[in-house]
mmCIF file of C-alpha atoms in Angstrom:
data_model
loop_
_atom_site.group_PDB
_atom_site.id
_atom_site.type_symbol
_atom_site.label_atom_id
_atom_site.label_comp_id
_atom_site.label_asym_id
_atom_site.label_seq_id
_atom_site.Cartn_x
_atom_site.Cartn_y
_atom_site.Cartn_z
ATOM 1 C CA MET M 1 -0.028 0.000 -0.009
ATOM 2 C CA ARG M 2 2.779 2.417 0.971
ATOM 3 C CA PHE M 3 4.659 1.517 -2.213
ATOM 4 C CA SER M 4 1.601 2.452 -4.271
ATOM 5 C CA ILE M 5 1.372 5.801 -2.445
ATOM 6 C CA LEU M 6 5.052 6.468 -3.091
ATOM 7 C CA LEU M 7 4.589 5.751 -6.758
ATOM 8 C CA ALA M 8 1.637 8.124 -6.874
ATOM 9 C CA VAL M 9 3.615 10.902 -5.162
ATOM 10 C CA LEU M 10 6.559 10.414 -7.530
ATOM 11 C CA ALA M 11 4.183 10.541 -10.475
ATOM 12 C CA VAL M 12 2.683 13.798 -9.263
ATOM 13 C CA LEU M 13 6.150 15.276 -8.654
ATOM 14 C CA PHE M 14 7.333 14.159 -12.109
ATOM 15 C CA SER M 15 4.246 15.680 -13.701
ATOM 16 C CA PHE M 16 4.833 18.941 -11.793
ATOM 17 C CA ASP M 17 8.495 19.117 -12.887
ATOM 18 C CA ALA M 18 7.512 18.307 -16.456
ATOM 19 C CA ALA M 19 4.817 21.026 -16.435
ATOM 20 C CA ASN M 20 7.258 23.540 -14.993
ATOM 21 C CA ALA M 21 9.850 22.660 -17.591
ATOM 22 C CA GLN M 22 7.331 22.992 -20.398
ATOM 23 C CA GLY M 23 6.162 26.322 -18.964
ATOM 24 C CA ASP M 24 9.734 27.618 -18.977
ATOM 25 C CA LEU M 25 10.180 26.425 -22.555
ATOM 26 C CA ASP M 26 7.106 28.371 -23.562
ATOM 27 C CA ARG M 27 8.079 31.509 -21.624
ATOM 28 C CA CYS M 28 11.670 31.400 -22.758
ATOM 29 C CA SER M 29 10.806 31.135 -26.433
ATOM 30 C CA PHE M 30 11.585 34.528 -27.940
ATOM 31 C CA ALA M 31 8.403 36.289 -29.135
ATOM 32 C CA GLY M 32 9.688 39.858 -29.513
ATOM 33 C CA GLN M 33 7.343 41.590 -27.053
ATOM 34 C CA ILE M 34 9.494 43.811 -24.904
ATOM 35 C CA ASP M 35 7.033 43.745 -22.007
ATOM 36 C CA LYS M 36 7.685 39.964 -21.712
ATOM 37 C CA ALA M 37 11.492 40.213 -21.898
ATOM 38 C CA ASP M 38 12.244 39.946 -18.194
ATOM 39 C CA ASP M 39 9.967 36.962 -17.705
ATOM 40 C CA GLY M 40 11.461 35.367 -20.866
ATOM 41 C CA ILE M 41 15.030 35.888 -19.686
ATOM 42 C CA ALA M 42 14.210 34.456 -16.251
ATOM 43 C CA ALA M 43 12.727 31.318 -17.822
ATOM 44 C CA CYS M 44 15.720 30.946 -20.145
ATOM 45 C CA ASP M 45 18.032 31.303 -17.117
ATOM 46 C CA ARG M 46 16.345 28.416 -15.342
ATOM 47 C CA LEU M 47 16.572 26.201 -18.423
ATOM 48 C CA ILE M 48 20.200 26.984 -19.086
ATOM 49 C CA LYS M 49 21.206 26.282 -15.431
ATOM 50 C CA ASP M 50 19.130 23.073 -15.191
ATOM 51 C CA ALA M 51 21.391 20.049 -15.431
ATOM 52 C CA LYS M 52 18.512 18.078 -16.953
ATOM 53 C CA THR M 53 18.259 20.371 -19.970
ATOM 54 C CA SER M 54 19.650 18.688 -23.064
ATOM 55 C CA ALA M 55 22.389 20.312 -25.147
ATOM 56 C CA GLN M 56 19.915 21.071 -27.956
ATOM 57 C CA GLU M 57 17.386 22.651 -25.592
ATOM 58 C CA ARG M 58 20.185 24.670 -23.956
ATOM 59 C CA ALA M 59 21.206 25.979 -27.378
ATOM 60 C CA LYS M 60 17.623 27.012 -28.045
ATOM 61 C CA ALA M 61 17.344 28.688 -24.660
ATOM 62 C CA LEU M 62 20.579 30.595 -25.296
ATOM 63 C CA SER M 63 19.281 31.650 -28.711
ATOM 64 C CA SER M 64 16.002 32.850 -27.176
ATOM 65 C CA ARG M 65 17.786 34.712 -24.410
ATOM 66 C CA CYS M 66 19.929 36.325 -27.050
ATOM 67 C CA GLY M 67 16.719 37.531 -28.690
ATOM 68 C CA TRP M 68 15.377 38.882 -25.428
ATOM 69 C CA TRP M 69 18.619 40.755 -24.648
ATOM 70 C CA TRP M 70 18.500 42.211 -28.169
ATOM 71 C CA ALA M 71 14.910 43.359 -27.558
ATOM 72 C CA LYS M 72 16.150 45.108 -24.385
ATOM 73 C CA LYS M 73 18.949 46.711 -26.468
ATOM 74 C CA ASP M 74 21.686 44.909 -24.526
ATOM 75 C CA THR M 75 23.661 43.848 -27.595
ATOM 76 C CA ASP M 76 26.758 42.698 -25.781
ATOM 77 C CA ARG M 77 24.878 40.113 -23.676
ATOM 78 C CA ALA M 78 22.866 39.154 -26.709
ATOM 79 C CA LEU M 79 25.939 38.515 -28.825
ATOM 80 C CA THR M 80 27.526 36.375 -26.095
ATOM 81 C CA ASP M 81 24.461 34.193 -25.850
ATOM 82 C CA CYS M 82 24.048 33.786 -29.587
ATOM 83 C CA ASN M 83 27.707 32.890 -30.046
ATOM 84 C CA GLU M 84 27.376 30.176 -27.337
ATOM 85 C CA SER M 85 24.177 28.853 -28.829
ATOM 86 C CA ILE M 86 25.842 28.477 -32.253
ATOM 87 C CA ARG M 87 28.913 26.858 -30.641
ATOM 88 C CA ILE M 88 26.625 24.180 -29.152
ATOM 89 C CA ASP M 89 24.418 23.718 -32.238
ATOM 90 C CA ARG M 90 25.682 25.001 -35.572
ATOM 91 C CA ASN M 91 22.427 23.982 -37.286
ATOM 92 C CA LEU M 92 20.057 26.129 -35.247
ATOM 93 C CA ALA M 93 18.587 28.668 -37.696
ATOM 94 C CA SER M 94 17.039 30.842 -34.970
ATOM 95 C CA ALA M 95 20.454 31.524 -33.401
ATOM 96 C CA TYR M 96 21.788 32.867 -36.694
ATOM 97 C CA LEU M 97 18.643 34.986 -37.070
ATOM 98 C CA ASN M 98 18.929 36.429 -33.596
ATOM 99 C CA ARG M 99 22.638 37.092 -33.982
ATOM 100 C CA GLY M 100 21.934 38.686 -37.371
ATOM 101 C CA ASN M 101 19.569 41.060 -35.672
ATOM 102 C CA VAL M 102 22.243 41.964 -33.115
ATOM 103 C CA TYR M 103 24.727 42.682 -35.835
ATOM 104 C CA LEU M 104 22.107 44.729 -37.698
ATOM 105 C CA SER M 105 21.465 46.875 -34.601
ATOM 106 C CA LYS M 106 25.234 47.448 -34.483
ATOM 107 C CA SER M 107 25.187 48.486 -38.216
ATOM 108 C CA ASP M 108 27.469 45.569 -38.962
ATOM 109 C CA PHE M 109 25.807 44.755 -42.269
ATOM 110 C CA GLU M 110 28.476 42.249 -43.420
ATOM 111 C CA HIS M 111 28.075 39.939 -40.429
ATOM 112 C CA ALA M 112 24.292 40.416 -40.333
ATOM 113 C CA SER M 113 24.041 39.436 -44.069
ATOM 114 C CA SER M 114 26.173 36.373 -43.474
ATOM 115 C CA ASP M 115 23.988 35.227 -40.575
ATOM 116 C CA PHE M 116 20.671 35.814 -42.368
ATOM 117 C CA ASN M 117 21.960 33.905 -45.421
ATOM 118 C CA GLU M 118 23.079 30.990 -43.213
ATOM 119 C CA ALA M 119 19.668 30.939 -41.516
ATOM 120 C CA LEU M 120 17.989 30.664 -44.904
ATOM 121 C CA ARG M 121 20.405 27.936 -46.000
ATOM 122 C CA LEU M 122 19.407 25.936 -42.916
ATOM 123 C CA ASP M 123 15.712 26.715 -43.257
ATOM 124 C CA PRO M 124 14.866 27.902 -46.792
ATOM 125 C CA LYS M 125 11.118 28.363 -45.984
ATOM 126 C CA ASN M 126 11.591 30.532 -42.898
ATOM 127 C CA ALA M 127 9.366 33.614 -43.241
ATOM 128 C CA TRP M 128 11.121 35.283 -40.296
ATOM 129 C CA ALA M 129 14.543 34.896 -42.016
ATOM 130 C CA TYR M 130 13.265 36.506 -45.243
ATOM 131 C CA ALA M 131 11.740 39.370 -43.265
ATOM 132 C CA GLU M 132 14.973 40.030 -41.391
ATOM 133 C CA ARG M 133 17.108 39.892 -44.543
ATOM 134 C CA GLY M 134 14.605 42.229 -46.125
ATOM 135 C CA SER M 135 15.049 44.580 -43.178
ATOM 136 C CA LEU M 136 18.831 44.434 -43.730
ATOM 137 C CA TYR M 137 18.474 45.335 -47.417
ATOM 138 C CA LYS M 138 16.129 48.195 -46.426
ATOM 139 C CA SER M 139 18.713 49.523 -43.989
ATOM 140 C CA LYS M 140 21.299 49.448 -46.743
ATOM 141 C CA GLY M 141 18.993 51.316 -49.136
ATOM 142 C CA ASP M 142 18.619 48.356 -51.476
ATOM 143 C CA PHE M 143 14.828 48.650 -51.743
ATOM 144 C CA ASP M 144 14.309 46.239 -54.625
ATOM 145 C CA ARG M 145 15.970 43.306 -52.846
ATOM 146 C CA ALA M 146 14.213 44.340 -49.619
ATOM 147 C CA LEU M 147 10.825 44.276 -51.319
ATOM 148 C CA SER M 148 11.579 40.904 -52.903
ATOM 149 C CA ASP M 149 12.442 39.340 -49.555
ATOM 150 C CA LEU M 150 9.501 40.836 -47.730
ATOM 151 C CA ASN M 151 7.145 39.650 -50.403
ATOM 152 C CA GLN M 152 8.585 36.167 -50.088
ATOM 153 C CA SER M 153 8.190 36.288 -46.322
ATOM 154 C CA ILE M 154 4.544 37.243 -46.662
ATOM 155 C CA THR M 155 3.976 34.540 -49.288
ATOM 156 C CA LEU M 156 5.413 31.875 -46.897
ATOM 157 C CA ASP M 157 3.412 33.176 -43.971
ATOM 158 C CA PRO M 158 0.692 35.771 -44.708
ATOM 159 C CA THR M 159 -0.018 36.016 -40.947
ATOM 160 C CA TYR M 160 3.495 37.175 -40.042
ATOM 161 C CA ALA M 161 2.824 40.760 -38.867
ATOM 162 C CA PRO M 162 6.438 42.007 -38.764
ATOM 163 C CA ALA M 163 6.841 41.309 -42.502
ATOM 164 C CA HIS M 164 3.772 43.471 -43.278
ATOM 165 C CA PHE M 165 5.097 46.172 -40.975
ATOM 166 C CA LEU M 166 8.544 46.192 -42.628
ATOM 167 C CA ARG M 167 7.015 46.215 -46.089
ATOM 168 C CA GLY M 168 4.697 49.063 -45.109
ATOM 169 C CA ASP M 169 7.658 51.082 -43.871
ATOM 170 C CA LEU M 170 9.513 50.349 -47.135
ATOM 171 C CA TYR M 171 6.532 51.549 -49.214
ATOM 172 C CA LYS M 172 6.482 54.711 -47.136
ATOM 173 C CA ARG M 173 10.153 55.323 -47.931
ATOM 174 C CA LYS M 174 9.377 54.729 -51.604
ATOM 175 C CA GLY M 175 6.592 57.290 -51.411
ATOM 176 C CA ASP M 176 3.767 54.790 -51.977
ATOM 177 C CA LEU M 177 1.649 55.936 -48.980
ATOM 178 C CA ALA M 178 -1.483 54.012 -50.047
ATOM 179 C CA ARG M 179 0.301 50.641 -50.046
ATOM 180 C CA ALA M 180 2.109 51.600 -46.876
ATOM 181 C CA MET M 181 -1.213 52.253 -45.160
ATOM 182 C CA ASP M 182 -2.624 48.949 -46.358
ATOM 183 C CA ASP M 183 0.327 47.073 -44.869
ATOM 184 C CA MET M 184 0.097 48.937 -41.554
ATOM 185 C CA ASN M 185 -3.653 48.170 -41.367
ATOM 186 C CA GLU M 186 -2.887 44.496 -41.982
ATOM 187 C CA THR M 187 -0.070 44.522 -39.408
ATOM 188 C CA LEU M 188 -2.498 45.805 -36.779
ATOM 189 C CA ARG M 189 -5.254 43.376 -37.842
ATOM 190 C CA LEU M 190 -2.797 40.534 -37.238
ATOM 191 C CA ASP M 191 -1.292 42.013 -34.100
ATOM 192 C CA PRO M 192 -3.417 44.703 -32.287
ATOM 193 C CA ASN M 193 -0.632 45.270 -29.762
ATOM 194 C CA TYR M 194 2.045 46.285 -32.252
ATOM 195 C CA ALA M 195 3.150 49.677 -30.866
ATOM 196 C CA GLN M 196 5.523 50.477 -33.731
ATOM 197 C CA ALA M 197 2.761 49.899 -36.246
ATOM 198 C CA TYR M 198 0.453 52.346 -34.484
ATOM 199 C CA PHE M 199 3.240 54.880 -34.511
ATOM 200 C CA ALA M 200 3.994 54.242 -38.177
ATOM 201 C CA ARG M 201 0.302 54.459 -39.112
ATOM 202 C CA GLY M 202 0.020 57.696 -37.171
ATOM 203 C CA ARG M 203 2.925 59.110 -39.199
ATOM 204 C CA LEU M 204 1.222 58.022 -42.399
ATOM 205 C CA SER M 205 -2.039 59.634 -41.359
ATOM 206 C CA PHE M 206 -0.145 62.823 -40.486
ATOM 207 C CA MET M 207 1.539 62.840 -43.905
ATOM 208 C CA LEU M 208 -1.829 62.339 -45.595
ATOM 209 C CA GLY M 209 -3.290 65.297 -43.657
ATOM 210 C CA ASN M 210 -5.538 63.236 -41.374
ATOM 211 C CA ASN M 211 -4.352 64.647 -38.065
ATOM 212 C CA PRO M 212 -7.264 63.418 -35.893
ATOM 213 C CA ALA M 213 -6.508 59.825 -36.975
ATOM 214 C CA ALA M 214 -2.839 60.428 -36.322
ATOM 215 C CA THR M 215 -3.485 61.518 -32.800
ATOM 216 C CA VAL M 216 -5.568 58.387 -32.096
ATOM 217 C CA ASP M 217 -2.799 56.044 -33.356
ATOM 218 C CA PHE M 218 -0.064 57.906 -31.473
ATOM 219 C CA GLY M 219 -2.226 57.633 -28.362
ATOM 220 C CA LYS M 220 -2.465 53.842 -28.825
ATOM 221 C CA ALA M 221 1.349 53.629 -29.297
ATOM 222 C CA ILE M 222 1.785 55.634 -26.034
ATOM 223 C CA LYS M 223 -0.590 53.333 -24.194
ATOM 224 C CA LEU M 224 1.529 50.319 -25.212
ATOM 225 C CA GLU M 225 4.877 52.048 -24.720
ATOM 226 C CA PRO M 226 4.310 54.929 -22.255
ATOM 227 C CA ASP M 227 7.995 55.952 -22.192
ATOM 228 C CA ASP M 228 8.337 56.546 -25.943
ATOM 229 C CA SER M 229 9.224 60.256 -26.236
ATOM 230 C CA MET M 230 8.844 60.150 -30.018
ATOM 231 C CA ALA M 231 5.213 59.087 -29.774
ATOM 232 C CA TYR M 232 4.417 62.080 -27.514
ATOM 233 C CA PHE M 233 6.411 64.338 -29.795
ATOM 234 C CA ASN M 234 4.636 63.247 -32.931
ATOM 235 C CA ARG M 235 1.194 63.372 -31.310
ATOM 236 C CA GLY M 236 2.040 66.882 -30.145
ATOM 237 C CA VAL M 237 2.844 67.874 -33.752
ATOM 238 C CA ALA M 238 -0.466 66.436 -34.939
ATOM 239 C CA TYR M 239 -2.360 68.335 -32.217
ATOM 240 C CA TYR M 240 -0.489 71.493 -33.140
ATOM 241 C CA ALA M 241 -1.379 71.027 -36.834
ATOM 242 C CA ILE M 242 -5.074 70.623 -35.988
ATOM 243 C CA GLY M 243 -4.941 74.143 -34.648
ATOM 244 C CA ASP M 244 -7.432 74.094 -31.812
ATOM 245 C CA ARG M 245 -5.626 71.438 -29.670
ATOM 246 C CA ASN M 246 -2.794 73.689 -28.531
ATOM 247 C CA ALA M 247 -3.057 72.787 -24.844
ATOM 248 C CA ASP M 248 -2.852 69.086 -25.773
ATOM 249 C CA ALA M 249 0.123 69.865 -28.021
ATOM 250 C CA GLU M 250 1.929 71.756 -25.272
ATOM 251 C CA ALA M 251 1.322 68.911 -22.786
ATOM 252 C CA ASP M 252 2.714 66.301 -25.214
ATOM 253 C CA PHE M 253 5.844 68.361 -26.005
ATOM 254 C CA ARG M 254 6.391 68.896 -22.268
ATOM 255 C CA LYS M 255 6.195 65.155 -21.749
ATOM 256 C CA ALA M 256 8.571 64.488 -24.724
ATOM 257 C CA THR M 257 11.167 66.874 -23.249
ATOM 258 C CA GLU M 258 10.857 65.243 -19.830
ATOM 259 C CA LEU M 259 11.488 61.864 -21.343
ATOM 260 C CA ASN M 260 14.371 63.091 -23.521
ATOM 261 C CA PRO M 261 15.776 66.423 -22.301
ATOM 262 C CA LYS M 262 18.414 66.428 -25.066
ATOM 263 C CA ASP M 263 15.876 66.400 -27.888
ATOM 264 C CA ALA M 264 16.283 69.846 -29.475
ATOM 265 C CA TYR M 265 13.261 69.418 -31.707
ATOM 266 C CA ALA M 266 10.985 68.597 -28.817
ATOM 267 C CA ALA M 267 12.199 71.749 -27.098
ATOM 268 C CA LEU M 268 11.543 73.785 -30.277
ATOM 269 C CA TRP M 269 8.025 72.520 -30.701
ATOM 270 C CA ARG M 270 7.291 73.059 -27.045
ATOM 271 C CA GLU M 271 8.372 76.692 -27.605
ATOM 272 C CA LEU M 272 5.973 76.945 -30.571
ATOM 273 C CA ALA M 273 3.074 75.586 -28.514
ATOM 274 C CA GLU M 274 3.845 77.778 -25.535
ATOM 275 C CA ARG M 275 4.061 80.921 -27.611
ATOM 276 C CA ARG M 276 0.802 80.067 -29.381
ATOM 277 C CA ASN M 277 -0.819 79.512 -25.974
ATOM 278 C CA HIS M 278 0.717 82.683 -24.507
ATOM 279 C CA ALA M 279 2.364 80.488 -21.857
ATOM 280 C CA PRO M 280 5.783 81.093 -20.247
ATOM 281 C CA SER M 281 8.730 79.935 -22.415
ATOM 282 C CA HIS M 282 11.065 77.152 -21.245
ATOM 283 C CA LEU M 283 13.435 77.294 -24.200
ATOM 284 C CA ALA M 284 16.245 79.199 -22.491
ATOM 285 C CA GLU M 285 16.231 76.606 -19.678
ATOM 286 C CA ALA M 286 16.086 73.735 -22.167
ATOM 287 C CA ALA M 287 19.008 75.169 -24.145
ATOM 288 C CA LYS M 288 21.301 74.605 -21.145
ATOM 289 C CA THR M 289 20.998 70.816 -21.677
ATOM 290 C CA LEU M 290 21.318 70.941 -25.489
ATOM 291 C CA ASP M 291 24.379 70.844 -27.702
ATOM 292 C CA MET M 292 24.365 74.361 -29.018
ATOM 293 C CA THR M 293 27.325 73.767 -31.331
ATOM 294 C CA VAL M 294 25.348 71.685 -33.860
ATOM 295 C CA TRP M 295 22.142 72.051 -35.901
ATOM 296 C CA PRO M 296 19.409 72.990 -35.083
ATOM 297 C CA ALA M 297 21.158 75.366 -32.632
ATOM 298 C CA PRO M 298 20.764 78.308 -35.052
ATOM 299 C CA VAL M 299 17.004 77.813 -35.043
ATOM 300 C CA ILE M 300 16.979 77.735 -31.208
ATOM 301 C CA ARG M 301 19.031 80.956 -31.215
ATOM 302 C CA LEU M 302 16.421 82.519 -33.519
ATOM 303 C CA PHE M 303 13.666 81.919 -30.973
ATOM 304 C CA LEU M 304 15.959 83.087 -28.148
ATOM 305 C CA GLY M 305 16.414 86.399 -29.976
ATOM 306 C CA GLU M 306 20.097 85.782 -30.606
ATOM 307 C CA MET M 307 19.840 85.460 -34.455
ATOM 308 C CA THR M 308 17.673 86.888 -37.205
ATOM 309 C CA ILE M 309 15.728 84.795 -39.743
ATOM 310 C CA GLU M 310 18.315 85.737 -42.374
ATOM 311 C CA GLN M 311 21.169 84.606 -40.158
ATOM 312 C CA THR M 312 19.401 81.358 -39.393
ATOM 313 C CA LEU M 313 18.833 80.673 -43.088
ATOM 314 C CA GLY M 314 22.496 81.465 -43.717
ATOM 315 C CA ALA M 315 23.550 78.976 -41.030
ATOM 316 C CA ALA M 316 22.137 76.146 -43.150
ATOM 317 C CA SER M 317 25.485 75.810 -44.924
ATOM 318 C CA SER M 318 26.648 72.211 -44.697
ATOM 319 C CA THR M 319 29.117 71.086 -47.353
ATOM 320 C CA ASP M 320 27.005 67.919 -47.764
ATOM 321 C CA PRO M 321 24.248 68.801 -50.302
ATOM 322 C CA GLN M 322 21.724 66.422 -48.657
ATOM 323 C CA VAL M 323 22.381 67.749 -45.172
ATOM 324 C CA LYS M 324 22.166 71.338 -46.417
ATOM 325 C CA ALA M 325 18.819 70.632 -48.073
ATOM 326 C CA THR M 326 17.360 69.232 -44.845
ATOM 327 C CA GLN M 327 18.731 72.142 -42.802
ATOM 328 C CA THR M 328 17.332 74.617 -45.296
ATOM 329 C CA CYS M 329 13.953 72.859 -45.057
ATOM 330 C CA GLU M 330 13.962 73.245 -41.289
ATOM 331 C CA ALA M 331 15.239 76.839 -41.363
ATOM 332 C CA ASN M 332 12.391 77.751 -43.716
ATOM 333 C CA PHE M 333 9.718 76.056 -41.637
ATOM 334 C CA TYR M 334 10.814 77.390 -38.228
ATOM 335 C CA GLY M 335 11.572 80.733 -39.764
ATOM 336 C CA GLY M 336 8.015 80.810 -41.116
ATOM 337 C CA GLU M 337 6.631 79.881 -37.683
ATOM 338 C CA PHE M 338 8.729 82.626 -36.119
ATOM 339 C CA ALA M 339 7.395 85.149 -38.669
ATOM 340 C CA LEU M 340 3.854 84.017 -37.824
ATOM 341 C CA LEU M 341 4.414 84.657 -34.160
ATOM 342 C CA LYS M 342 5.709 88.110 -35.069
ATOM 343 C CA LYS M 343 2.540 88.758 -37.145
ATOM 344 C CA ASN M 344 4.584 89.009 -40.366
ATOM 345 C CA LYS M 345 2.144 87.113 -42.587
ATOM 346 C CA LYS M 346 3.923 87.866 -45.877
ATOM 347 C CA GLU M 347 7.263 86.549 -44.647
ATOM 348 C CA ALA M 348 5.597 83.559 -43.037
ATOM 349 C CA GLN M 349 3.784 82.612 -46.244
ATOM 350 C CA LYS M 350 7.005 82.820 -48.285
ATOM 351 C CA LEU M 351 9.063 80.671 -45.912
ATOM 352 C CA LEU M 352 6.320 78.108 -45.209
ATOM 353 C CA LYS M 353 5.721 77.763 -48.965
ATOM 354 C CA LEU M 354 9.413 77.010 -49.460
ATOM 355 C CA ALA M 355 9.256 74.364 -46.707
ATOM 356 C CA ALA M 356 6.071 72.843 -48.117
ATOM 357 C CA ASP M 357 7.581 72.634 -51.604
ATOM 358 C CA ASN M 358 11.123 71.557 -50.823
ATOM 359 C CA CYS M 359 11.218 69.552 -47.571
ATOM 360 C CA PRO M 360 11.792 65.770 -47.915
ATOM 361 C CA PRO M 361 8.438 63.933 -47.929
ATOM 362 C CA THR M 362 9.035 62.206 -44.604
ATOM 363 C CA PHE M 363 9.964 65.406 -42.742
ATOM 364 C CA ILE M 364 7.275 66.624 -40.314
ATOM 365 C CA GLU M 365 8.275 70.194 -41.105
ATOM 366 C CA GLY M 366 7.103 69.880 -44.719
ATOM 367 C CA THR M 367 3.707 68.365 -43.820
ATOM 368 C CA ALA M 368 3.253 70.874 -40.976
ATOM 369 C CA ALA M 369 4.036 73.721 -43.380
ATOM 370 C CA VAL M 370 1.209 72.600 -45.682
ATOM 371 C CA ALA M 371 -1.187 72.614 -42.709
ATOM 372 C CA GLU M 372 -0.053 76.085 -41.664
ATOM 373 C CA LEU M 373 -0.496 77.507 -45.124
ATOM 374 C CA ILE M 374 -4.142 76.567 -45.403
ATOM 375 C CA PRO M 375 -5.517 79.291 -43.064
ATOM 376 C CA LEU M 376 -3.088 81.834 -44.494
ATOM 377 C CA LYS M 377 -4.475 81.628 -48.071
#
């Protein structure tokens, strides 16, 4: 009788251990959601330290922990784990994929490309691998190869949300905003908690002139990632462009500067919102924490009364033609905003028109200039 009871107890304990092990395997498996990173790393730690974990499972756990460290932007720990995973199992495609992502985040395109190619050699029908190599090509500016890989990823797995997201971002860079919007909508249909996709769709709505929709999507991105200063900044710009949401704009720019005190553009837009709201300025205080030796310092000096519009425009003088074009775009827009605040409508119209016509399509200053021109006509 006692022997039977002992067997029953052992069976329960074995089942409990097995359930715990399976739970750790599930939690350790890298899924990319940053809010689950700490729990994932803890589960991977237990598996890696467990003497009962097989070599193959340890390699998988190391690969997953590498992915979690990468998601937390700890690339050194990530690289160490991926290297160890590959040392144990040279045929584990996920380890090469995770290590490729680490190299990509370090802008080491050569090693990233090698790892993504090896992952595809090991697993030629891996949608994730095609998406990551497509991301690499996009980072290198090779849009045709990027689009080919992303299309292949979606063909292999139409439900893989990151591939739709990456392709949507690629279409945006190519200026095809309609297709970009379609892919962002599909991304969010597949994954309603994809913060980056809400942010990207908000930017698209802003570029298309739909500022109310933009504020909604930026709000959803903020709810998912409340410490993202850029989401607050962009929502503030959309509120500002609407025209009658100045208090909301000011609040968002204030939050953006709190989260990132060294962001000169957040400080500039906060100044615009405060002046429009007849609120006390915080620009002089913010300038103490900013690098006033580099652009857009001349624009900040304009609003501080230390430079004229003409001097600010003249300061856009980089020897790099592309950099000069972007600086001129910004000088025209902020100069136009400054002229508006000074009630110089004619000067404002001239400068804002130049910004609207000549700013790069993805620059918020160009889109904002278009919005500002409408009531001036």
